[in-house]
CSV table of C-alpha atoms in Angstrom, one decimal:
chain,number,residue,atom,x,y,z
A,24,ASP,CA,-54.8,-214.4,42.7
A,25,LEU,CA,-51.5,-216.1,42.7
A,26,VAL,CA,-50.0,-215.6,46.1
A,27,ILE,CA,-46.5,-217.0,46.5
A,28,ASN,CA,-45.7,-218.5,49.9
A,29,GLU,CA,-43.4,-221.0,51.4
A,30,GLU,CA,-46.2,-223.4,51.3
A,31,ARG,CA,-47.3,-222.9,47.7
A,32,MET,CA,-43.2,-223.1,46.7
A,33,LYS,CA,-43.2,-226.6,47.5
A,34,LEU,CA,-46.0,-227.6,45.0
A,35,PRO,CA,-44.5,-229.4,42.1
A,36,TYR,CA,-45.5,-227.1,39.3
A,37,MET,CA,-44.8,-223.9,41.2
A,38,ASN,CA,-41.0,-223.7,40.5
A,39,ASP,CA,-41.7,-224.3,36.6
A,40,GLN,CA,-44.2,-221.5,36.9
A,41,CYS,CA,-41.9,-219.1,38.4
A,42,GLU,CA,-39.1,-219.9,36.1
A,43,GLN,CA,-41.4,-219.4,33.1
A,44,MET,CA,-42.6,-216.0,34.7
A,45,LEU,CA,-38.8,-215.2,35.0
A,46,LYS,CA,-38.1,-216.0,31.4
A,47,ILE,CA,-41.0,-213.8,30.0
A,48,SER,CA,-39.9,-211.0,31.8
A,49,ASN,CA,-36.3,-211.3,30.8
A,50,GLU,CA,-37.6,-211.5,27.2
A,51,PHE,CA,-39.4,-208.3,27.6
A,52,VAL,CA,-36.2,-206.7,28.9
A,53,ARG,CA,-34.3,-207.9,26.0
A,54,LEU,CA,-36.8,-206.7,23.6
A,55,GLN,CA,-36.8,-203.3,25.3
A,56,VAL,CA,-40.4,-203.3,25.9
A,57,SER,CA,-41.5,-199.9,27.0
A,58,ASN,CA,-44.0,-199.5,30.0
A,59,GLU,CA,-46.8,-198.5,27.5
A,60,GLU,CA,-46.2,-201.3,25.3
A,61,TYR,CA,-46.5,-203.6,28.1
A,62,LEU,CA,-49.6,-202.1,29.8
A,63,CYS,CA,-51.2,-202.3,26.3
A,64,MET,CA,-50.4,-205.9,25.8
A,65,LYS,CA,-51.6,-206.6,29.4
A,66,VAL,CA,-55.0,-205.0,28.7
A,67,LEU,CA,-55.2,-206.7,25.3
A,68,LEU,CA,-54.5,-210.0,26.9
A,69,LEU,CA,-57.3,-209.4,29.6
A,70,LEU,CA,-59.6,-208.3,26.8
A,71,SER,CA,-59.1,-211.7,25.0
A,72,THR,CA,-61.2,-213.2,27.6
A,73,VAL,CA,-65.1,-213.0,27.6
A,74,PRO,CA,-66.9,-213.1,30.9
A,75,LYS,CA,-69.1,-216.1,31.5
A,76,ASP,CA,-72.2,-214.0,31.4
A,77,GLY,CA,-71.3,-212.7,28.0
A,78,LEU,CA,-71.0,-209.1,27.0
A,79,LYS,CA,-73.6,-206.2,27.3
A,80,SER,CA,-72.5,-204.6,24.0
A,81,GLN,CA,-70.1,-206.4,21.7
A,82,SER,CA,-69.5,-203.3,19.7
A,83,VAL,CA,-68.2,-201.4,22.7
A,84,PHE,CA,-66.1,-203.9,23.7
A,85,ASP,CA,-64.5,-204.3,20.1
A,86,GLU,CA,-64.2,-200.5,20.1
A,87,LEU,CA,-62.3,-200.8,23.6
A,88,ARG,CA,-60.2,-203.5,22.3
A,89,MET,CA,-59.3,-201.4,18.8
A,90,SER,CA,-58.4,-198.4,20.9
A,91,TYR,CA,-55.7,-200.3,22.7
A,92,ILE,CA,-54.6,-202.0,19.7
A,93,LYS,CA,-54.1,-198.5,18.2
A,94,GLU,CA,-52.2,-197.2,21.4
A,95,LEU,CA,-50.2,-200.1,21.4
A,96,GLY,CA,-49.3,-199.2,17.8
A,97,LYS,CA,-48.4,-195.6,18.6
A,98,ALA,CA,-46.0,-196.8,21.5
A,99,ILE,CA,-44.2,-199.0,19.1
A,100,VAL,CA,-43.9,-196.2,16.7
A,101,LYS,CA,-42.8,-193.7,19.4
A,102,ARG,CA,-40.2,-196.5,20.5
A,103,GLU,CA,-38.8,-196.9,17.1
A,104,GLU,CA,-38.6,-193.0,16.5
A,105,ASN,CA,-36.7,-192.5,19.5
A,106,SER,CA,-34.4,-195.3,18.9
A,107,SER,CA,-33.4,-194.1,15.5
A,108,LYS,CA,-32.5,-190.7,17.0
C-alpha cells in the first residue's frame, strides 16, 4: 500500500507521483465521472491484472469482467440520460 508520510515525500519521485494523481482526479472532475463509473473503471483496472498463480477459472473471470464492463456502460447511459434532461 502507498503510505504518504514526511519521509516518503522527500523521495525524488514522490512529488511527481502526487502531482500525477492530482491531475488524474482533476480530469475525473472535468469529465464529470460519476461514482458508479469510477468504481467500475477501478474494478476493471484491478481485473486487468492476473494473479501470479494464475486463474482457477478463466471463464468465471471473463464473466465477472464482462459484467463490470456492462455496468460501466449502464452508468454512462444513465449519466447521459440525466444530462440531457
